[in-house]
mmCIF file of C-alpha atoms and ligand atoms in Angstrom:
data_model
loop_
_atom_site.group_PDB
_atom_site.id
_atom_site.type_symbol
_atom_site.label_atom_id
_atom_site.label_comp_id
_atom_site.label_asym_id
_atom_site.label_seq_id
_atom_site.Cartn_x
_atom_site.Cartn_y
_atom_site.Cartn_z
ATOM 1 C CA MET A 21 88.121 148.886 84.521
ATOM 2 C CA LEU A 22 91.201 151.142 84.548
ATOM 3 C CA THR A 23 91.117 154.126 82.244
ATOM 4 C CA SER A 24 93.987 154.411 79.787
ATOM 5 C CA VAL A 25 95.376 157.378 81.811
ATOM 6 C CA ALA A 26 95.338 155.351 85.048
ATOM 7 C CA ARG A 27 96.866 152.375 83.248
ATOM 8 C CA ARG A 28 99.746 154.553 82.004
ATOM 9 C CA ARG A 29 100.221 156.058 85.480
ATOM 10 C CA PHE A 30 100.338 152.687 87.309
ATOM 11 C CA ALA A 31 102.239 150.710 84.672
ATOM 12 C CA PRO A 32 105.721 151.358 86.162
ATOM 13 C CA PHE A 33 104.547 150.260 89.635
ATOM 14 C CA VAL A 34 102.917 147.118 88.267
ATOM 15 C CA ALA A 35 106.128 146.251 86.389
ATOM 16 C CA LEU A 36 108.203 146.852 89.539
ATOM 17 C CA ALA A 37 105.881 144.746 91.712
ATOM 18 C CA ALA A 38 105.947 141.926 89.179
ATOM 19 C CA ALA A 39 109.766 142.018 88.999
ATOM 20 C CA ALA A 40 109.999 141.949 92.819
ATOM 21 C CA TRP A 41 107.541 139.025 92.984
ATOM 22 C CA PHE A 42 109.494 137.016 90.404
ATOM 23 C CA ALA A 43 112.773 137.741 92.211
ATOM 24 C CA ALA A 44 111.297 136.620 95.560
ATOM 25 C CA ALA A 45 109.795 133.512 93.966
ATOM 26 C CA ALA A 46 113.128 132.616 92.358
ATOM 27 C CA GLN A 47 114.873 133.055 95.724
ATOM 28 C CA ALA A 48 112.182 131.025 97.545
ATOM 29 C CA GLN A 49 112.640 128.073 95.177
ATOM 30 C CA PRO A 50 114.997 125.843 97.226
ATOM 31 C CA LYS A 51 117.870 124.292 95.314
ATOM 32 C CA SER A 52 119.582 122.259 98.034
ATOM 33 C CA ARG A 53 119.113 120.713 101.474
ATOM 34 C CA ALA A 54 121.064 123.684 102.841
ATOM 35 C CA ASP A 55 118.389 126.037 101.450
ATOM 36 C CA CYS A 56 115.750 124.066 103.363
ATOM 37 C CA GLU A 57 117.886 123.980 106.508
ATOM 38 C CA ALA A 58 118.163 127.751 106.349
ATOM 39 C CA ILE A 59 114.460 127.839 107.212
ATOM 40 C CA TYR A 60 114.349 124.901 109.655
ATOM 41 C CA LYS A 61 117.207 122.603 110.679
ATOM 42 C CA PRO A 62 115.984 119.400 112.346
ATOM 43 C CA GLN A 63 118.164 117.644 114.920
ATOM 44 C CA VAL A 64 118.525 113.874 114.956
ATOM 45 C CA GLY A 65 116.876 112.666 118.159
ATOM 46 C CA GLN A 66 114.467 115.585 118.417
ATOM 47 C CA SER A 67 111.223 114.561 120.020
ATOM 48 C CA GLY A 68 108.197 113.623 117.943
ATOM 49 C CA LYS A 69 104.704 112.857 119.177
ATOM 50 C CA ASP A 70 105.211 109.148 119.869
ATOM 51 C CA VAL A 71 108.788 108.608 118.718
ATOM 52 C CA VAL A 72 111.853 110.797 118.131
ATOM 53 C CA TRP A 73 113.227 111.615 114.670
ATOM 54 C CA VAL A 74 116.066 109.400 113.525
ATOM 55 C CA PRO A 75 116.405 109.009 109.750
ATOM 56 C CA THR A 76 116.746 105.615 108.090
ATOM 57 C CA PRO A 77 120.110 105.391 106.252
ATOM 58 C CA ASP A 78 119.848 105.825 102.460
ATOM 59 C CA GLU A 79 120.932 102.279 101.606
ATOM 60 C CA LEU A 80 118.379 100.769 103.919
ATOM 61 C CA VAL A 81 115.623 102.987 102.514
ATOM 62 C CA THR A 82 116.377 101.612 99.057
ATOM 63 C CA ARG A 83 116.517 98.072 100.396
ATOM 64 C CA MET A 84 113.158 98.416 102.151
ATOM 65 C CA LEU A 85 111.482 99.715 99.008
ATOM 66 C CA ARG A 86 113.136 97.013 96.922
ATOM 67 C CA MET A 87 112.016 94.297 99.362
ATOM 68 C CA ALA A 88 108.490 95.615 98.948
ATOM 69 C CA LYS A 89 108.910 95.259 95.149
ATOM 70 C CA THR A 90 107.910 98.903 94.755
ATOM 71 C CA THR A 91 107.069 99.955 91.199
ATOM 72 C CA ALA A 92 105.807 103.048 89.411
ATOM 73 C CA LYS A 93 102.269 101.648 89.783
ATOM 74 C CA ASP A 94 102.420 101.790 93.574
ATOM 75 C CA PHE A 95 101.214 104.306 96.102
ATOM 76 C CA VAL A 96 103.664 104.320 99.020
ATOM 77 C CA ILE A 97 102.835 105.781 102.446
ATOM 78 C CA ASP A 98 105.500 106.348 105.094
ATOM 79 C CA LEU A 99 104.113 106.465 108.650
ATOM 80 C CA GLY A 100 106.096 109.069 110.610
ATOM 81 C CA ALA A 101 107.827 110.563 107.600
ATOM 82 C CA GLY A 102 110.520 112.681 109.283
ATOM 83 C CA ASP A 103 112.368 114.573 106.537
ATOM 84 C CA GLY A 104 110.384 112.652 103.910
ATOM 85 C CA LYS A 105 113.327 110.599 102.684
ATOM 86 C CA ILE A 106 111.417 107.322 102.223
ATOM 87 C CA ALA A 107 108.563 109.015 100.363
ATOM 88 C CA ILE A 108 111.077 110.927 98.220
ATOM 89 C CA ALA A 109 113.089 107.783 97.443
ATOM 90 C CA ALA A 110 109.908 105.910 96.498
ATOM 91 C CA ALA A 111 109.194 108.559 93.856
ATOM 92 C CA LYS A 112 112.729 109.286 92.741
ATOM 93 C CA GLN A 113 114.156 105.755 92.604
ATOM 94 C CA PHE A 114 111.031 103.698 91.898
ATOM 95 C CA GLY A 115 108.700 106.157 90.136
ATOM 96 C CA ALA A 116 105.954 105.545 92.721
ATOM 97 C CA ARG A 117 103.422 108.069 93.991
ATOM 98 C CA SER A 118 104.030 108.627 97.662
ATOM 99 C CA LEU A 119 102.788 110.308 100.789
ATOM 100 C CA GLY A 120 104.485 110.890 104.125
ATOM 101 C CA ILE A 121 102.496 111.407 107.318
ATOM 102 C CA GLU A 122 104.432 113.442 109.870
ATOM 103 C CA TYR A 123 103.184 114.955 113.109
ATOM 104 C CA ASN A 124 105.734 117.769 113.555
ATOM 105 C CA PRO A 125 104.564 120.729 111.374
ATOM 106 C CA ASP A 126 108.090 122.205 111.054
ATOM 107 C CA MET A 127 109.323 118.833 109.851
ATOM 108 C CA VAL A 128 106.468 118.711 107.345
ATOM 109 C CA LYS A 129 107.542 122.066 105.851
ATOM 110 C CA PHE A 130 111.157 120.922 105.804
ATOM 111 C CA ALA A 131 110.250 117.610 104.134
ATOM 112 C CA ASN A 132 108.120 119.365 101.502
ATOM 113 C CA CYS A 133 111.051 121.707 100.849
ATOM 114 C CA LEU A 134 113.213 118.614 100.181
ATOM 115 C CA VAL A 135 110.458 117.215 97.958
ATOM 116 C CA GLN A 136 110.923 120.328 95.794
ATOM 117 C CA VAL A 137 114.718 120.138 95.905
ATOM 118 C CA GLU A 138 114.564 116.521 94.734
ATOM 119 C CA GLY A 139 112.141 117.428 91.928
ATOM 120 C CA VAL A 140 109.405 114.959 92.902
ATOM 121 C CA ALA A 141 106.629 117.399 93.820
ATOM 122 C CA ASP A 142 104.462 115.892 91.072
ATOM 123 C CA LYS A 143 104.497 112.503 92.845
ATOM 124 C CA THR A 144 105.186 113.141 96.528
ATOM 125 C CA ARG A 145 103.579 115.062 99.363
ATOM 126 C CA ILE A 146 104.234 115.169 103.084
ATOM 127 C CA VAL A 147 101.179 115.936 105.194
ATOM 128 C CA GLN A 148 100.875 116.943 108.809
ATOM 129 C CA GLY A 149 98.941 114.340 110.749
ATOM 130 C CA ASP A 150 98.906 111.659 113.393
ATOM 131 C CA ILE A 151 99.415 108.146 112.057
ATOM 132 C CA PHE A 152 96.729 106.953 114.489
ATOM 133 C CA LYS A 153 94.182 109.341 112.987
ATOM 134 C CA GLU A 154 95.131 109.530 109.301
ATOM 135 C CA ASP A 155 93.816 107.047 106.748
ATOM 136 C CA PHE A 156 96.581 105.053 105.071
ATOM 137 C CA SER A 157 94.351 102.251 103.802
ATOM 138 C CA LYS A 158 94.823 103.174 100.108
ATOM 139 C CA ALA A 159 98.561 102.436 100.102
ATOM 140 C CA ASP A 160 100.049 99.552 98.127
ATOM 141 C CA VAL A 161 103.229 99.807 100.191
ATOM 142 C CA VAL A 162 103.459 101.030 103.793
ATOM 143 C CA THR A 163 106.830 101.882 105.302
ATOM 144 C CA MET A 164 107.747 102.701 108.887
ATOM 145 C CA TYR A 165 110.542 103.315 111.320
ATOM 146 C CA LEU A 166 108.653 103.715 114.558
ATOM 147 C CA LEU A 167 108.822 101.604 117.746
ATOM 148 C CA PRO A 168 107.683 98.035 118.543
ATOM 149 C CA GLU A 169 104.596 99.239 120.408
ATOM 150 C CA LEU A 170 103.613 101.670 117.634
ATOM 151 C CA ASN A 171 104.027 98.964 114.988
ATOM 152 C CA LEU A 172 101.842 96.662 117.067
ATOM 153 C CA CYS A 173 99.192 99.330 117.431
ATOM 154 C CA VAL A 174 98.871 99.990 113.664
ATOM 155 C CA ARG A 175 98.988 96.255 112.911
ATOM 156 C CA HIS A 176 95.218 95.652 112.923
ATOM 157 C CA ARG A 177 94.782 98.482 110.412
ATOM 158 C CA VAL A 178 97.505 97.012 108.206
ATOM 159 C CA LEU A 179 95.829 93.590 108.387
ATOM 160 C CA ALA A 180 92.549 95.176 107.261
ATOM 161 C CA MET A 181 94.209 96.473 104.054
ATOM 162 C CA LYS A 182 93.831 94.752 100.730
ATOM 163 C CA PRO A 183 95.549 91.370 100.516
ATOM 164 C CA GLY A 184 98.955 91.672 98.925
ATOM 165 C CA THR A 185 99.727 95.091 100.446
ATOM 166 C CA ARG A 186 103.411 95.164 101.365
ATOM 167 C CA VAL A 187 104.587 96.582 104.664
ATOM 168 C CA THR A 188 108.187 97.196 105.502
ATOM 169 C CA SER A 189 109.693 98.323 108.800
ATOM 170 C CA HIS A 190 113.166 99.440 109.764
ATOM 171 C CA GLN A 191 114.409 97.726 112.931
ATOM 172 C CA PHE A 192 111.117 96.875 114.635
ATOM 173 C CA THR A 193 108.818 93.892 114.182
ATOM 174 C CA MET A 194 105.061 93.539 114.621
ATOM 175 C CA GLY A 195 104.634 91.397 117.701
ATOM 176 C CA ASP A 196 103.724 87.793 116.887
ATOM 177 C CA TRP A 197 103.158 88.493 113.156
ATOM 178 C CA ALA A 198 106.308 86.893 111.756
ATOM 179 C CA PRO A 199 107.790 88.765 108.788
ATOM 180 C CA ASP A 200 107.695 87.206 105.318
ATOM 181 C CA GLU A 201 111.238 88.412 104.689
ATOM 182 C CA THR A 202 114.126 89.931 106.646
ATOM 183 C CA ALA A 203 117.103 91.846 105.280
ATOM 184 C CA GLU A 204 120.205 93.296 106.856
ATOM 185 C CA VAL A 205 122.205 96.307 105.711
ATOM 186 C CA ASP A 206 125.213 97.397 107.786
ATOM 187 C CA TYR A 207 123.943 95.508 110.858
ATOM 188 C CA ARG A 208 120.515 97.134 110.611
ATOM 189 C CA SER A 209 117.437 95.021 109.977
ATOM 190 C CA ALA A 210 114.478 95.599 107.727
ATOM 191 C CA TYR A 211 111.354 93.441 107.737
ATOM 192 C CA LEU A 212 108.698 92.798 105.136
ATOM 193 C CA TRP A 213 105.146 91.567 105.645
ATOM 194 C CA ILE A 214 102.573 90.837 102.974
ATOM 195 C CA VAL A 215 98.976 91.353 104.073
ATOM 196 C CA PRO A 216 97.354 87.919 103.834
ATOM 197 C CA ALA A 217 93.917 87.253 102.396
ATOM 198 C CA ARG A 218 91.395 85.904 104.914
ATOM 199 C CA VAL A 219 91.018 82.196 104.234
ATOM 200 C CA GLY A 220 90.029 80.668 107.597
ATOM 201 C CA GLY A 221 86.854 78.571 107.214
ATOM 202 C CA THR A 222 85.481 75.685 105.170
ATOM 203 C CA TRP A 223 85.695 75.826 101.377
ATOM 204 C CA LEU A 224 83.840 73.717 98.829
ATOM 205 C CA PHE A 225 86.179 72.876 95.927
ATOM 206 C CA ARG A 226 84.799 71.949 92.512
ATOM 207 C CA GLU A 227 87.192 70.403 90.053
ATOM 208 C CA ALA A 228 86.299 70.457 86.349
ATOM 209 C CA GLY A 229 85.278 66.884 85.508
ATOM 210 C CA GLY A 230 86.196 65.621 88.985
ATOM 211 C CA PRO A 231 84.565 65.067 92.370
ATOM 212 C CA SER A 232 84.026 67.990 94.721
ATOM 213 C CA PHE A 233 85.643 68.076 98.136
ATOM 214 C CA THR A 234 85.884 70.392 101.126
ATOM 215 C CA VAL A 235 88.968 71.987 102.636
ATOM 216 C CA THR A 236 88.890 73.425 106.148
ATOM 217 C CA LEU A 237 91.565 76.043 106.725
ATOM 218 C CA SER A 238 92.860 77.479 110.003
ATOM 219 C CA GLN A 239 94.747 80.746 109.745
ATOM 220 C CA THR A 240 96.950 82.884 111.966
ATOM 221 C CA PHE A 241 98.345 85.796 109.942
ATOM 222 C CA GLN A 242 99.909 84.193 106.812
ATOM 223 C CA LYS A 243 100.354 80.779 108.472
ATOM 224 C CA ILE A 244 97.730 78.304 107.341
ATOM 225 C CA SER A 245 97.001 74.635 107.947
ATOM 226 C CA GLY A 246 94.006 72.410 107.484
ATOM 227 C CA GLU A 247 92.502 69.224 106.167
ATOM 228 C CA VAL A 248 90.666 67.990 103.124
ATOM 229 C CA LEU A 249 87.521 65.859 103.243
ATOM 230 C CA GLN A 250 86.920 63.873 100.082
ATOM 231 C CA ALA A 251 84.537 60.872 99.739
ATOM 232 C CA GLY A 252 84.503 60.479 103.543
ATOM 233 C CA ASN A 253 88.305 60.430 103.670
ATOM 234 C CA ARG A 254 90.129 63.072 105.783
ATOM 235 C CA GLN A 255 93.705 64.030 104.960
ATOM 236 C CA PRO A 256 95.902 66.813 106.359
ATOM 237 C CA LEU A 257 97.091 69.573 104.027
ATOM 238 C CA VAL A 258 100.822 69.516 103.413
ATOM 239 C CA GLY A 259 103.043 72.525 102.706
ATOM 240 C CA ALA A 260 100.171 75.025 102.866
ATOM 241 C CA THR A 261 101.321 78.582 102.119
ATOM 242 C CA LEU A 262 99.585 81.939 101.754
ATOM 243 C CA SER A 263 101.194 85.068 100.334
ATOM 244 C CA GLY A 264 98.746 87.909 99.870
ATOM 245 C CA GLU A 265 96.071 86.396 97.638
ATOM 246 C CA ARG A 266 98.171 83.450 96.496
ATOM 247 C CA ILE A 267 97.518 80.122 98.194
ATOM 248 C CA SER A 268 99.048 76.664 97.704
ATOM 249 C CA PHE A 269 98.792 73.299 99.410
ATOM 250 C CA ALA A 270 99.043 69.581 98.685
ATOM 251 C CA PHE A 271 97.104 66.570 99.959
ATOM 252 C CA ASN A 272 96.643 62.878 99.257
ATOM 253 C CA ASP A 273 93.353 62.019 97.558
ATOM 254 C CA PRO A 274 91.370 58.881 98.542
ATOM 255 C CA LYS A 275 93.427 56.852 96.014
ATOM 256 C CA GLY A 276 96.645 57.955 97.731
ATOM 257 C CA VAL A 277 97.622 60.250 94.839
ATOM 258 C CA THR A 278 99.293 63.493 95.940
ATOM 259 C CA ARG A 279 97.521 66.496 94.453
ATOM 260 C CA THR A 280 98.782 70.072 94.557
ATOM 261 C CA PHE A 281 96.598 73.155 94.476
ATOM 262 C CA HIS A 282 97.799 76.626 93.436
ATOM 263 C CA GLY A 283 95.234 79.385 93.446
ATOM 264 C CA THR A 284 94.163 82.943 94.071
ATOM 265 C CA VAL A 285 91.781 84.106 96.789
ATOM 266 C CA ARG A 286 89.246 86.840 95.978
ATOM 267 C CA GLY A 287 86.953 87.372 98.947
ATOM 268 C CA ASN A 288 84.781 84.265 99.311
ATOM 269 C CA GLU A 289 86.028 82.675 96.083
ATOM 270 C CA MET A 290 89.201 80.895 95.049
ATOM 271 C CA THR A 291 90.272 79.947 91.550
ATOM 272 C CA GLY A 292 93.258 77.872 90.588
ATOM 273 C CA THR A 293 94.500 74.537 89.386
ATOM 274 C CA LEU A 294 94.962 71.049 90.785
ATOM 275 C CA ARG A 295 97.697 68.806 89.564
ATOM 276 C CA ALA A 296 98.593 65.193 90.380
ATOM 277 C CA ALA A 297 102.297 64.300 90.300
ATOM 278 C CA GLY A 298 103.251 64.029 86.622
ATOM 279 C CA GLY A 299 99.649 64.716 85.516
ATOM 280 C CA ALA A 300 97.907 67.565 83.766
ATOM 281 C CA GLU A 301 96.538 70.623 85.537
ATOM 282 C CA THR A 302 92.790 70.872 85.928
ATOM 283 C CA PRO A 303 90.956 74.102 86.760
ATOM 284 C CA VAL A 304 89.262 74.342 90.160
ATOM 285 C CA THR A 305 87.041 76.872 91.877
ATOM 286 C CA ALA A 306 86.220 77.053 95.565
ATOM 287 C CA THR A 307 83.553 78.876 97.533
ATOM 288 C CA LEU A 308 83.574 79.664 101.223
ATOM 289 C CA GLN A 309 80.810 77.755 103.005
ATOM 290 C CA GLY A 310 79.041 79.774 105.685
ATOM 291 C CA ARG A 311 80.841 82.413 107.702
ATOM 292 C CA PRO A 312 84.586 83.030 107.587
ATOM 293 C CA ALA A 313 86.393 81.793 110.695
ATOM 294 C CA ASP A 314 87.017 84.362 113.435
ATOM 295 C CA ALA A 315 90.374 86.093 113.112
ATOM 296 C CA PRO A 316 91.435 87.197 116.619
ATOM 297 C CA TRP A 317 94.975 87.725 115.271
ATOM 298 C CA ALA A 318 93.620 90.579 113.110
ATOM 299 C CA GLN A 319 92.063 92.485 116.022
ATOM 300 C CA MET A 320 93.598 95.545 117.657
ATOM 301 C CA ALA A 321 96.327 94.424 120.077
ATOM 302 C CA ALA A 322 95.740 94.859 123.800
ATOM 303 C CA GLY A 323 96.680 98.266 125.204
ATOM 304 C CA CYS A 324 96.436 100.157 121.890
ATOM 305 C CA GLU A 325 93.153 101.939 122.639
ATOM 306 C CA ARG A 326 94.992 104.923 124.123
ATOM 307 C CA PHE A 327 96.449 105.844 120.704
ATOM 308 C CA TYR A 328 92.968 106.041 119.202
ATOM 309 C CA LYS A 329 91.280 108.320 121.774
HETATM 310 C C1 SAM B 24 112.266 107.421 113.661
HETATM 311 S S1 SAM B 24 111.637 108.750 112.700
HETATM 312 C C2 SAM B 24 111.553 108.010 111.086
HETATM 313 C C3 SAM B 24 111.540 109.003 109.960
HETATM 314 C C4 SAM B 24 111.470 108.393 108.564
HETATM 315 N N1 SAM B 24 110.324 107.533 108.404
HETATM 316 C C5 SAM B 24 112.723 107.620 108.265
HETATM 317 O O1 SAM B 24 112.680 106.375 108.339
HETATM 318 O O2 SAM B 24 113.756 108.241 107.969
HETATM 319 C C6 SAM B 24 109.924 108.814 113.217
HETATM 320 C C7 SAM B 24 109.154 110.065 112.824
HETATM 321 O O3 SAM B 24 107.793 109.898 113.237
HETATM 322 C C8 SAM B 24 107.285 111.146 113.686
HETATM 323 N N2 SAM B 24 106.138 110.837 114.570
HETATM 324 C C9 SAM B 24 106.142 110.477 115.873
HETATM 325 N N3 SAM B 24 104.897 110.190 116.294
HETATM 326 C C10 SAM B 24 104.069 110.400 115.235
HETATM 327 C C11 SAM B 24 102.668 110.280 115.032
HETATM 328 N N4 SAM B 24 101.845 109.865 116.001
HETATM 329 N N5 SAM B 24 102.161 110.600 113.828
HETATM 330 C C12 SAM B 24 102.976 111.020 112.823
HETATM 331 N N6 SAM B 24 104.318 111.130 112.943
HETATM 332 C C13 SAM B 24 104.859 110.818 114.130
HETATM 333 C C14 SAM B 24 108.455 111.798 114.372
HETATM 334 O O4 SAM B 24 108.284 113.205 114.442
HETATM 335 C C15 SAM B 24 109.623 111.346 113.480
HETATM 336 O O5 SAM B 24 109.874 112.305 112.477
#
């Protein structure tokens, strides 16, 4: 405890120190990109750990986030965040929470400086880390501008994320996983993938008030095909589609009536409706019988081990 004499003696120094601290803090608060560049000025093309820094143009950033149907409910993670512009745009334009993972520590400081300048520090953070070591599994939307090989080598981790997660990449694809959507802005491409639910295997369908039947599904990424077995009659599925958790297909029943299923996949269960042309919808549930089919397409691609050592 300071005595009242000591308090009186030190009061001027305390006031001076406080004034100096407030002045320094006010000066340290960056107001513009130039303020951030005064501390560190990145150069386009500067080397990064696995890929150089080249920023995605503003318009394409917006397009990528729009393609991914980003909303304020989403958590967006940019892999290889550079100056943080995708993470910042996700917060500023779409109200999302966002995180950028960037390997270069100077770039991380610079990006966090821009986060402050853009006034999104309550929603956005850029962290120093290696995309091959950091966990990004909690994201609803993943964005990247990397290289084909890097995309391929994070692909198995993306495919292990919750069905419906949206992934968007500037310029580079993901090997043989065809995108769900492609966009072009000023001759630059952006791609969107939606993480598909795992549906490969045999499913027992139960229709309210109707006969049960089995559907065997083969799956490679979001591409599905299969056949239905009903009262000893086998029929191919027609127009089968899978988008995240949403699944649809049609087939002819043993009476030759075309029936269409629309449903939602939740783990080993599906729920949805069946409708005959011109008829009413009836509720259906389905349960996976036995083990899910193997999914070699979801495994780590050959040659990627070196990134994970
Ligand atoms: C092409 S830039 C893209 C920057 C930003 N995402 C954009 O689209 O504007 C790629 C960034 O990834 C960073 N990077 C390279 N290898 C990385 C790694 N293994 N982990 C994290 N960041 C990495 C680089 O430093 C660079 O800033």
